[in-house]
Amino acid sequence: MKIFLVCFLACVITTAIGVLILSLLYQGHFDKSSSPSIMNPAAPGTGKDPPQGSNNSNAATEPQFFFMNQLSKSKVFAFEGGEIQWARYRNNPKDYPQEKDMQFGVSINQHQSKMTVGTLKIVSKGLRAPHWHFNANEHGFLVQGKAWIGVVDDGGNDVTTYNVTAGQVIFFPKNTLHWVKNVGDDDCLFVLFFTTHDELSTLDVDDAFYMTPEDIASRSLKPAGGVNFIRTFMKPKEDQAINLPKNLAELIQNASYVQSNSTDVWKYFYDLKGSKEFIFPGGIIQWARYRKNGAGLNETEKIYSESVNSHTDTLTLGTLRIKSNGLRRHISTQCTEMGYVISGCGQIGIVGDRPVPDFSVGIGDVFFFPIGTQHYIKSICDEDLFMILAFSTGNQLETLDMDDYFHATADHILAQLFLKKQEEFKKIPKFKEDQAVNLP
């Protein structure tokens, strides 16, 4: 009898423990805040559920954050000489400051956007440390300020330096050492586009130096004093990604900001602000891009065009100015598109395989349109809406406007599709002026 009771009690305890474990597993599997889907959440258009959980549960019900990032309100990574903010993908979901940041990061990754966006602010005399990117080309647009750029290419045999001012574009090929120094009195503000939808991988020169064994560094550099000289380098406690020592005046005397010869400079530089304006009824577009056979480009623009096209996975950049109540509506047929709002405010609509409510954008916001997605941008303020745009192609850009594809389709095809008489489509006029940016 005693043996029976002991066995019975053991069975009860074992069963209770088993039930408890199963209950916890069941709850964990369906608990949105701990679902494994957070490690690889889906974006609209993938046919999977959107990401769940994280720091801001309300954002999960706002689908615009799959296509929009409030970059100016995102986490600030502060350094001695400036700051960086990111709209990017992170490998670890815990690295996202907010749910909406994760939604955007996951969306650009799963749509294979080939783009990451960031803003770089450098205070006067600050230096973005010499560095390179393992997995991305970099294209930048200077919104304000004046900077001196250095690019080290061809194994250190070619060093190109040049000055840039607001409205101009810079380009750094993948795995090419480069630096950016603010040489003006005002802060520099760059909008930067990187050609990867994975987590950006970067190495600064000072980090590479401090990770190198001292005897190897000594043998490589062969300084006077040998390894003892190497040992005089003391790694700062703070990250020097944007550097500005307090004793800068003691360290540097008579710095010069040399401009290399034009042939070299134009491989990495484009005067977007000074380029041809394409004027439409509702606004203006300017381009930093590749054109077949250099069509429509001046001699310096051809150098940049060929440079961008000679590297894989580069971008087309452009500025778009939309007048108040103006509208830009089209499809990017070969690439994804991202934009950053510099001034004004707008309304964005996206027509894809899932409905997305229209949403508003303002200064400092980033927006994203997957390849083949019809979309529109409307200026809704009294002032112009002004943006820098990036397209994930280094080849000649191709887009398709709604009026273009209506006129390109036979009337009888449209009549059959829309259940309207064929002659009704004669009411859609063809304009002498391109309506890429139109006004009502």
CSV table of C-alpha atoms in Angstrom, one decimal:
chain,number,residue,atom,x,y,z
A,1,MET,CA,0.0,0.0,0.0
A,2,LYS,CA,2.8,2.4,0.9
A,3,ILE,CA,4.5,1.6,-2.4
A,4,PHE,CA,1.3,2.3,-4.3
A,5,LEU,CA,0.8,5.7,-2.5
A,6,VAL,CA,4.3,6.8,-3.2
A,7,CYS,CA,4.0,5.8,-6.9
A,8,PHE,CA,0.6,7.5,-7.1
A,9,LEU,CA,1.9,10.7,-5.6
A,10,ALA,CA,4.9,10.7,-7.9
A,11,CYS,CA,2.6,10.4,-10.9
A,12,VAL,CA,0.4,13.3,-9.7
A,13,ILE,CA,3.5,15.5,-9.2
A,14,THR,CA,4.9,14.6,-12.6
A,15,THR,CA,1.6,15.2,-14.4
A,16,ALA,CA,1.2,18.6,-12.7
A,17,ILE,CA,4.7,19.6,-13.7
A,18,GLY,CA,4.1,18.4,-17.3
A,19,VAL,CA,0.8,20.4,-17.5
A,20,LEU,CA,2.6,23.5,-16.2
A,21,ILE,CA,5.4,23.2,-18.7
A,22,LEU,CA,2.9,22.7,-21.6
A,23,SER,CA,0.9,25.7,-20.4
A,24,LEU,CA,4.0,27.9,-20.4
A,25,LEU,CA,5.0,26.7,-23.8
A,26,TYR,CA,1.5,27.3,-25.2
A,27,GLN,CA,1.4,30.8,-23.7
A,28,GLY,CA,4.9,31.7,-24.9
A,29,HIS,CA,4.1,30.5,-28.4
A,30,PHE,CA,1.1,32.8,-28.7
A,31,ASP,CA,2.4,35.7,-26.6
A,32,LYS,CA,2.9,38.5,-29.2
A,33,SER,CA,5.7,40.1,-27.1
A,34,SER,CA,7.8,37.0,-27.2
A,35,SER,CA,6.9,35.4,-30.6
A,36,PRO,CA,9.8,34.0,-32.6
A,37,SER,CA,8.5,36.0,-35.5
A,38,ILE,CA,10.2,39.1,-34.1
A,39,MET,CA,13.5,37.7,-35.3
A,40,ASN,CA,12.3,37.7,-38.9
A,41,PRO,CA,9.1,39.7,-39.1
A,42,ALA,CA,7.4,40.3,-42.4
A,43,ALA,CA,6.5,43.5,-44.2
A,44,PRO,CA,3.4,44.2,-46.3
A,45,GLY,CA,3.5,42.4,-49.5
A,46,THR,CA,5.3,39.3,-48.2
A,47,GLY,CA,2.1,37.4,-47.3
A,48,LYS,CA,3.3,37.0,-43.7
A,49,ASP,CA,2.2,38.6,-40.5
A,50,PRO,CA,3.8,42.0,-39.5
A,51,PRO,CA,6.3,42.2,-36.6
A,52,GLN,CA,4.9,42.0,-33.1
A,53,GLY,CA,5.9,43.4,-29.8
A,54,SER,CA,8.8,45.6,-28.7
A,55,ASN,CA,8.9,49.1,-27.2
A,56,ASN,CA,5.9,50.8,-28.8
A,57,SER,CA,2.9,48.6,-29.3
A,58,ASN,CA,0.8,51.3,-30.9
A,59,ALA,CA,3.2,51.6,-33.8
A,60,ALA,CA,2.3,48.0,-34.9
A,61,THR,CA,-1.1,49.2,-36.0
A,62,GLU,CA,0.4,52.1,-38.1
A,63,PRO,CA,1.4,50.5,-41.5
A,64,GLN,CA,3.0,53.8,-42.7
A,65,PHE,CA,6.0,52.9,-40.7
A,66,PHE,CA,6.8,50.1,-43.1
A,67,PHE,CA,7.4,52.9,-45.7
A,68,MET,CA,8.3,55.9,-43.5
A,69,ASN,CA,10.9,56.6,-40.8
A,70,GLN,CA,10.9,59.8,-38.6
A,71,LEU,CA,14.6,60.0,-38.9
A,72,SER,CA,14.9,63.5,-37.3
A,73,LYS,CA,13.2,62.1,-34.2
A,74,SER,CA,15.2,58.8,-34.0
A,75,LYS,CA,17.9,58.0,-31.5
A,76,VAL,CA,20.9,60.3,-31.7
A,77,PHE,CA,24.4,58.7,-31.6
A,78,ALA,CA,26.4,61.6,-30.2
A,79,PHE,CA,30.2,62.1,-30.5
A,80,GLU,CA,32.7,64.8,-29.7
A,81,GLY,CA,32.4,66.4,-33.1
A,82,GLY,CA,28.8,65.8,-34.1
A,83,GLU,CA,26.1,63.2,-34.3
A,84,ILE,CA,24.6,60.4,-36.5
A,85,GLN,CA,21.0,59.2,-36.8
A,86,TRP,CA,19.9,56.1,-38.7
A,87,ALA,CA,17.0,54.6,-40.6
A,88,ARG,CA,18.4,51.1,-41.0
A,89,TYR,CA,18.1,47.4,-40.6
A,90,ARG,CA,19.5,45.7,-37.5
A,91,ASN,CA,20.4,42.1,-37.2
A,92,ASN,CA,19.3,42.0,-33.5
A,93,PRO,CA,15.7,43.2,-32.9
A,94,LYS,CA,16.8,44.4,-29.5
A,95,ASP,CA,19.0,47.0,-31.1
A,96,TYR,CA,15.9,48.9,-32.5
A,97,PRO,CA,15.0,51.9,-30.2
A,98,GLN,CA,11.3,51.7,-31.0
A,99,GLU,CA,8.8,49.3,-32.7
A,100,LYS,CA,8.4,51.7,-35.6
A,101,ASP,CA,12.1,51.7,-36.3
A,102,MET,CA,12.0,47.9,-36.5
A,103,GLN,CA,9.0,48.0,-38.8
A,104,PHE,CA,11.0,50.2,-41.2
A,105,GLY,CA,14.2,48.3,-40.9
A,106,VAL,CA,12.5,45.0,-41.5
A,107,SER,CA,10.6,46.4,-44.5
A,108,ILE,CA,13.6,47.7,-46.3
A,109,ASN,CA,15.5,44.4,-45.6
A,110,GLN,CA,12.7,42.1,-46.8
A,111,HIS,CA,12.0,44.2,-49.9
A,112,GLN,CA,15.8,44.1,-50.6
A,113,SER,CA,15.9,47.8,-51.0
A,114,LYS,CA,19.7,48.0,-51.4
A,115,MET,CA,19.5,51.2,-49.3
A,116,THR,CA,20.2,52.4,-45.8
A,117,VAL,CA,19.7,56.1,-44.9
A,118,GLY,CA,21.4,58.2,-42.2
A,119,THR,CA,22.1,61.9,-41.4
A,120,LEU,CA,25.6,63.0,-40.4
A,121,LYS,CA,26.1,66.3,-38.5
A,122,ILE,CA,29.6,67.6,-38.1
A,123,VAL,CA,30.3,70.7,-36.0
A,124,SER,CA,32.8,73.3,-37.1
A,125,LYS,CA,36.4,71.8,-37.3
A,126,GLY,CA,34.9,68.4,-36.5
A,127,LEU,CA,36.1,65.3,-38.5
A,128,ARG,CA,34.3,62.2,-39.6
A,129,ALA,CA,37.2,59.8,-39.0
A,130,PRO,CA,38.8,58.1,-42.0
A,131,HIS,CA,36.9,54.9,-42.5
A,132,TRP,CA,35.5,52.5,-45.0
A,133,HIS,CA,32.4,50.4,-45.5
A,134,PHE,CA,32.7,46.7,-46.1
A,135,ASN,CA,29.3,46.1,-47.7
A,136,ALA,CA,28.1,49.3,-49.3
A,137,ASN,CA,28.9,52.2,-51.6
A,138,GLU,CA,28.0,55.6,-50.1
A,139,HIS,CA,26.3,58.5,-51.7
A,140,GLY,CA,25.8,61.8,-49.8
A,141,PHE,CA,24.0,65.1,-50.2
A,142,LEU,CA,25.2,68.1,-48.3
A,143,VAL,CA,22.2,70.0,-47.0
A,144,GLN,CA,24.2,72.8,-45.3
A,145,GLY,CA,27.8,73.8,-44.5
A,146,LYS,CA,31.1,73.4,-46.2
A,147,ALA,CA,33.3,70.3,-46.0
A,148,TRP,CA,36.7,69.0,-47.2
A,149,ILE,CA,36.6,65.4,-48.5
A,150,GLY,CA,39.4,62.9,-48.9
A,151,VAL,CA,39.3,59.6,-50.8
A,152,VAL,CA,42.1,57.1,-50.8
A,153,ASP,CA,41.9,54.7,-53.7
A,154,ASP,CA,44.1,52.3,-55.7
A,155,GLY,CA,46.1,51.0,-52.7
A,156,GLY,CA,47.0,54.4,-51.5
A,157,ASN,CA,48.5,55.6,-54.7
A,158,ASP,CA,45.6,57.9,-55.5
A,159,VAL,CA,44.5,60.4,-52.9
A,160,THR,CA,41.7,62.7,-54.1
A,161,THR,CA,40.7,65.7,-52.0
A,162,TYR,CA,38.1,68.3,-52.7
A,163,ASN,CA,35.7,70.9,-51.2
A,164,VAL,CA,31.9,70.6,-51.2
A,165,THR,CA,29.2,73.1,-50.4
A,166,ALA,CA,25.4,72.9,-49.8
A,167,GLY,CA,23.5,71.3,-52.7
A,168,GLN,CA,26.4,69.1,-53.9
A,169,VAL,CA,26.8,65.3,-54.0
A,170,ILE,CA,29.7,63.1,-52.8
A,171,PHE,CA,30.4,59.4,-53.7
A,172,PHE,CA,32.6,56.8,-52.0
A,173,PRO,CA,32.9,53.3,-53.5
A,174,LYS,CA,32.7,50.3,-51.3
A,175,ASN,CA,35.9,49.5,-49.3
A,176,THR,CA,37.4,52.8,-50.2
A,177,LEU,CA,39.0,54.8,-47.4
A,178,HIS,CA,37.5,58.3,-47.0
A,179,TRP,CA,37.1,61.2,-44.5
A,180,VAL,CA,34.9,64.3,-44.2
A,181,LYS,CA,36.0,67.4,-42.3
A,182,ASN,CA,33.9,70.5,-41.6
A,183,VAL,CA,36.0,73.5,-42.7
A,184,GLY,CA,33.3,76.1,-42.3
A,185,ASP,CA,31.9,78.0,-39.4
A,186,ASP,CA,28.4,76.4,-39.5
A,187,ASP,CA,27.4,72.8,-38.8
A,188,CYS,CA,27.6,70.4,-41.8
A,189,LEU,CA,24.5,68.3,-42.3
A,190,PHE,CA,24.7,65.4,-44.8
A,191,VAL,CA,22.0,63.0,-45.9
A,192,LEU,CA,23.8,59.7,-46.6
A,193,PHE,CA,22.6,56.7,-48.6
A,194,PHE,CA,24.4,53.4,-48.4
A,195,THR,CA,23.8,50.6,-50.9
A,196,THR,CA,22.8,47.8,-48.5
A,197,HIS,CA,19.6,46.6,-46.9
A,198,ASP,CA,21.5,44.5,-44.5
A,199,GLU,CA,23.2,45.8,-41.3
A,200,LEU,CA,25.9,48.3,-42.4
A,201,SER,CA,29.5,47.2,-41.7
A,202,THR,CA,32.1,50.0,-41.1
A,203,LEU,CA,35.6,50.2,-39.8
A,204,ASP,CA,37.3,53.4,-38.7
A,205,VAL,CA,41.1,53.9,-39.1
A,206,ASP,CA,41.7,54.5,-35.4
A,207,ASP,CA,39.8,51.3,-34.4
A,208,ALA,CA,41.8,49.3,-37.0
A,209,PHE,CA,45.0,50.7,-35.5
A,210,TYR,CA,44.1,49.9,-31.9
A,211,MET,CA,43.0,46.4,-32.8
A,212,THR,CA,46.4,45.7,-34.4
A,213,PRO,CA,49.1,44.1,-32.2
A,214,GLU,CA,51.8,46.7,-31.4
A,215,ASP,CA,54.6,44.8,-33.0
A,216,ILE,CA,52.7,44.4,-36.2
A,217,ALA,CA,51.9,48.1,-36.3
A,218,SER,CA,55.5,48.9,-35.6
A,219,ARG,CA,56.7,46.7,-38.4
A,220,SER,CA,54.1,48.1,-40.8
A,221,LEU,CA,54.7,51.8,-40.1
A,222,LYS,CA,58.4,51.7,-39.1
A,223,PRO,CA,58.3,54.9,-37.0
A,224,ALA,CA,61.3,56.5,-35.3
A,225,GLY,CA,61.4,54.8,-31.9
A,226,GLY,CA,59.8,51.6,-33.2
A,227,VAL,CA,57.4,49.8,-30.9
A,228,ASN,CA,58.0,52.3,-28.1
A,229,PHE,CA,56.5,55.0,-30.3
A,230,ILE,CA,53.5,52.8,-31.0
A,231,ARG,CA,53.0,52.4,-27.3
A,232,THR,CA,52.6,56.1,-26.8
A,233,PHE,CA,49.2,55.9,-28.5
A,234,MET,CA,46.5,55.9,-25.9
A,235,LYS,CA,43.0,54.8,-27.0
A,236,PRO,CA,40.4,57.4,-26.0
A,237,LYS,CA,37.5,56.3,-23.8
A,238,GLU,CA,34.9,57.9,-26.2
A,239,ASP,CA,34.3,56.7,-29.7
A,240,GLN,CA,36.1,58.9,-32.2
A,241,ALA,CA,33.8,58.3,-35.1
A,242,ILE,CA,33.3,62.1,-35.3
A,243,ASN,CA,36.4,63.6,-33.7
A,244,LEU,CA,37.0,67.0,-32.2
A,245,PRO,CA,39.8,67.1,-29.5
A,246,LYS,CA,39.6,69.9,-27.0
A,247,ASN,CA,43.3,70.7,-27.6
A,248,LEU,CA,42.9,70.8,-31.4
A,249,ALA,CA,44.7,74.2,-31.7
A,250,GLU,CA,47.8,72.6,-30.0
A,251,LEU,CA,47.8,69.6,-32.3
A,252,ILE,CA,47.4,71.3,-35.7
A,253,GLN,CA,49.2,74.3,-37.3
A,254,ASN,CA,48.5,75.7,-40.7
A,255,ALA,CA,46.1,73.0,-42.0
A,256,SER,CA,45.6,73.2,-45.8
A,257,TYR,CA,42.6,71.9,-47.7
A,258,VAL,CA,44.0,70.9,-51.1
A,259,GLN,CA,41.8,70.5,-54.1
A,260,SER,CA,42.9,67.7,-56.4
A,261,ASN,CA,42.9,68.0,-60.2
A,262,SER,CA,39.5,68.1,-61.7
A,263,THR,CA,39.7,64.7,-63.5
A,264,ASP,CA,40.1,62.9,-60.2
A,265,VAL,CA,37.6,65.0,-58.2
A,266,TRP,CA,34.7,64.5,-60.6
A,267,LYS,CA,34.8,60.7,-60.1
A,268,TYR,CA,33.6,61.3,-56.5
A,269,PHE,CA,31.8,64.6,-56.8
A,270,TYR,CA,28.8,66.0,-58.6
A,271,ASP,CA,27.5,69.6,-58.5
A,272,LEU,CA,23.8,68.7,-58.3
A,273,LYS,CA,22.7,72.2,-57.3
A,274,GLY,CA,24.5,73.6,-60.4
A,275,SER,CA,23.1,70.9,-62.8
A,276,LYS,CA,20.4,71.3,-65.4
A,277,GLU,CA,16.9,71.9,-64.1
A,278,PHE,CA,14.1,69.8,-65.5
A,279,ILE,CA,11.1,72.1,-65.1
A,280,PHE,CA,7.5,70.8,-65.0
A,281,PRO,CA,4.2,72.6,-64.3
A,282,GLY,CA,4.3,71.5,-60.7
A,283,GLY,CA,8.0,71.6,-59.8
A,284,ILE,CA,11.6,71.0,-60.6
A,285,ILE,CA,13.9,67.9,-60.7
A,286,GLN,CA,17.7,67.8,-60.9
A,287,TRP,CA,19.7,64.6,-61.4
A,288,ALA,CA,23.1,63.1,-60.4
A,289,ARG,CA,22.9,60.0,-62.5
A,290,TYR,CA,24.2,57.8,-65.3
A,291,ARG,CA,23.1,58.5,-68.9
A,292,LYS,CA,23.9,56.2,-71.8
A,293,ASN,CA,26.7,57.7,-73.9
A,294,GLY,CA,26.7,60.7,-71.6
A,295,ALA,CA,23.6,62.1,-73.3
A,296,GLY,CA,22.6,65.5,-71.9
A,297,LEU,CA,25.6,65.7,-69.6
A,298,ASN,CA,28.5,68.2,-69.6
A,299,GLU,CA,32.1,66.9,-69.5
A,300,THR,CA,32.5,66.8,-65.7
A,301,GLU,CA,29.1,65.2,-65.3
A,302,LYS,CA,30.1,62.5,-67.7
A,303,ILE,CA,33.1,61.6,-65.5
A,304,TYR,CA,30.8,61.2,-62.5
A,305,SER,CA,28.3,59.3,-64.5
A,306,GLU,CA,30.8,56.7,-65.8
A,307,SER,CA,32.4,56.4,-62.3
A,308,VAL,CA,29.1,55.5,-60.7
A,309,ASN,CA,28.2,53.2,-63.5
A,310,SER,CA,31.5,51.4,-63.3
A,311,HIS,CA,30.8,50.2,-59.7
A,312,THR,CA,28.2,47.6,-58.8
A,313,ASP,CA,25.2,48.5,-56.7
A,314,THR,CA,25.4,52.3,-56.9
A,315,LEU,CA,22.6,54.8,-56.8
A,316,THR,CA,21.0,57.5,-58.8
A,317,LEU,CA,20.3,60.7,-56.8
A,318,GLY,CA,18.1,63.7,-57.5
A,319,THR,CA,16.4,66.6,-55.8
A,320,LEU,CA,12.7,67.1,-56.3
A,321,ARG,CA,11.0,70.4,-55.6
A,322,ILE,CA,7.1,70.3,-55.7
A,323,LYS,CA,5.2,73.5,-55.6
A,324,SER,CA,2.3,73.9,-53.2
A,325,ASN,CA,-0.5,71.6,-54.3
A,326,GLY,CA,1.8,70.0,-56.9
A,327,LEU,CA,1.8,66.2,-57.4
A,328,ARG,CA,4.4,63.7,-58.4
A,329,ARG,CA,2.9,60.2,-59.3
A,330,HIS,CA,4.8,57.4,-61.0
A,331,ILE,CA,6.2,53.9,-60.8
A,332,SER,CA,10.0,53.1,-60.5
A,333,THR,CA,10.0,50.1,-62.7
A,334,GLN,CA,13.6,48.9,-62.1
A,335,CYS,CA,14.6,49.9,-58.6
A,336,THR,CA,13.5,51.0,-55.1
A,337,GLU,CA,13.2,54.6,-54.2
A,338,MET,CA,14.0,56.4,-50.9
A,339,GLY,CA,13.7,60.1,-50.1
A,340,TYR,CA,14.5,62.6,-47.3
A,341,VAL,CA,12.4,65.7,-46.7
A,342,ILE,CA,14.5,68.8,-46.5
A,343,SER,CA,11.8,71.4,-46.3
A,344,GLY,CA,8.0,71.7,-46.6
A,345,CYS,CA,5.4,69.0,-45.9
A,346,GLY,CA,3.7,66.4,-48.1
A,347,GLN,CA,1.2,63.6,-48.3
A,348,ILE,CA,2.2,60.2,-49.6
A,349,GLY,CA,0.0,57.5,-51.2
A,350,ILE,CA,1.2,53.9,-52.1
A,351,VAL,CA,-0.7,51.5,-54.3
A,352,GLY,CA,0.7,48.0,-53.8
A,353,ASP,CA,-0.5,44.5,-53.2
A,354,ARG,CA,-1.9,45.5,-49.8
A,355,PRO,CA,-3.8,48.7,-49.0
A,356,VAL,CA,-1.8,51.4,-47.1
A,357,PRO,CA,-3.5,54.5,-45.8
A,358,ASP,CA,-2.1,57.8,-47.1
A,359,PHE,CA,0.3,59.4,-44.6
A,360,SER,CA,2.0,62.7,-44.1
A,361,VAL,CA,5.7,63.5,-44.1
A,362,GLY,CA,7.6,66.6,-42.9
A,363,ILE,CA,11.1,67.9,-42.4
A,364,GLY,CA,13.6,65.1,-41.4
A,365,ASP,CA,11.3,62.2,-42.5
A,366,VAL,CA,12.4,59.3,-44.7
A,367,PHE,CA,10.1,57.5,-47.1
A,368,PHE,CA,10.5,54.3,-49.0
A,369,PHE,CA,8.9,52.9,-52.1
A,370,PRO,CA,9.5,49.2,-53.1
A,371,ILE,CA,10.3,48.4,-56.7
A,372,GLY,CA,7.3,48.4,-59.0
A,373,THR,CA,5.0,50.1,-56.4
A,374,GLN,CA,2.9,53.0,-57.8
A,375,HIS,CA,3.1,56.0,-55.5
A,376,TYR,CA,2.5,59.7,-55.3
A,377,ILE,CA,3.8,62.6,-53.4
A,378,LYS,CA,1.7,65.8,-53.0
A,379,SER,CA,2.9,69.1,-51.5
A,380,ILE,CA,0.3,70.1,-48.9
A,381,CYS,CA,1.9,73.2,-47.4
A,382,ASP,CA,2.1,76.8,-48.6
A,383,GLU,CA,5.8,76.4,-49.1
A,384,ASP,CA,7.5,74.1,-51.6
A,385,LEU,CA,8.1,70.5,-50.7
A,386,PHE,CA,11.9,69.9,-51.3
A,387,MET,CA,13.5,66.4,-51.1
A,388,ILE,CA,16.6,64.5,-51.9
A,389,LEU,CA,15.8,61.2,-53.6
A,390,ALA,CA,17.8,58.0,-54.1
A,391,PHE,CA,17.1,55.2,-56.5
A,392,SER,CA,18.8,51.8,-56.3
A,393,THR,CA,20.4,51.8,-59.7
A,394,GLY,CA,23.6,53.0,-61.2
A,395,ASN,CA,22.2,52.4,-64.7
A,396,GLN,CA,19.9,54.8,-66.6
A,397,LEU,CA,16.9,55.4,-64.5
A,398,GLU,CA,13.5,54.3,-65.8
A,399,THR,CA,10.1,55.4,-64.4
A,400,LEU,CA,6.5,55.2,-65.6
A,401,ASP,CA,3.9,57.9,-65.0
A,402,MET,CA,0.2,57.1,-64.9
A,403,ASP,CA,-0.7,59.3,-67.9
A,404,ASP,CA,2.1,57.7,-69.9
A,405,TYR,CA,0.9,54.2,-69.4
A,406,PHE,CA,-2.7,55.2,-70.0
A,407,HIS,CA,-1.7,56.8,-73.3
A,408,ALA,CA,0.5,53.8,-74.2
A,409,THR,CA,-2.4,51.3,-73.8
A,410,ALA,CA,-4.8,50.9,-76.7
A,411,ASP,CA,-8.3,52.5,-76.2
A,412,HIS,CA,-10.1,49.2,-76.8
A,413,ILE,CA,-8.0,47.5,-74.1
A,414,LEU,CA,-8.9,50.2,-71.6
A,415,ALA,CA,-12.6,50.0,-72.6
A,416,GLN,CA,-12.6,46.3,-72.0
A,417,LEU,CA,-10.8,46.6,-68.7
A,418,PHE,CA,-12.8,49.5,-67.2
A,419,LEU,CA,-16.2,48.7,-68.8
A,420,LYS,CA,-16.4,52.1,-70.4
A,421,LYS,CA,-17.0,52.9,-74.1
A,422,GLN,CA,-13.9,53.2,-76.1
A,423,GLU,CA,-14.5,56.8,-77.1
A,424,GLU,CA,-14.6,57.8,-73.4
A,425,PHE,CA,-10.9,57.5,-73.2
A,426,LYS,CA,-10.4,60.3,-75.8
A,427,LYS,CA,-11.3,62.6,-72.8
A,428,ILE,CA,-7.8,61.9,-71.4
A,429,PRO,CA,-5.7,64.6,-73.0
A,430,LYS,CA,-2.1,64.4,-74.1
A,431,PHE,CA,-0.1,67.4,-72.9
A,432,LYS,CA,2.7,69.2,-74.7
A,433,GLU,CA,4.5,69.6,-71.3
A,434,ASP,CA,5.6,66.5,-69.4
A,435,GLN,CA,3.3,66.1,-66.4
A,436,ALA,CA,5.9,64.3,-64.3
A,437,VAL,CA,5.2,66.9,-61.6
A,438,ASN,CA,1.8,68.4,-62.3
A,439,LEU,CA,-0.6,71.0,-60.9
A,440,PRO,CA,-4.4,70.8,-61.1
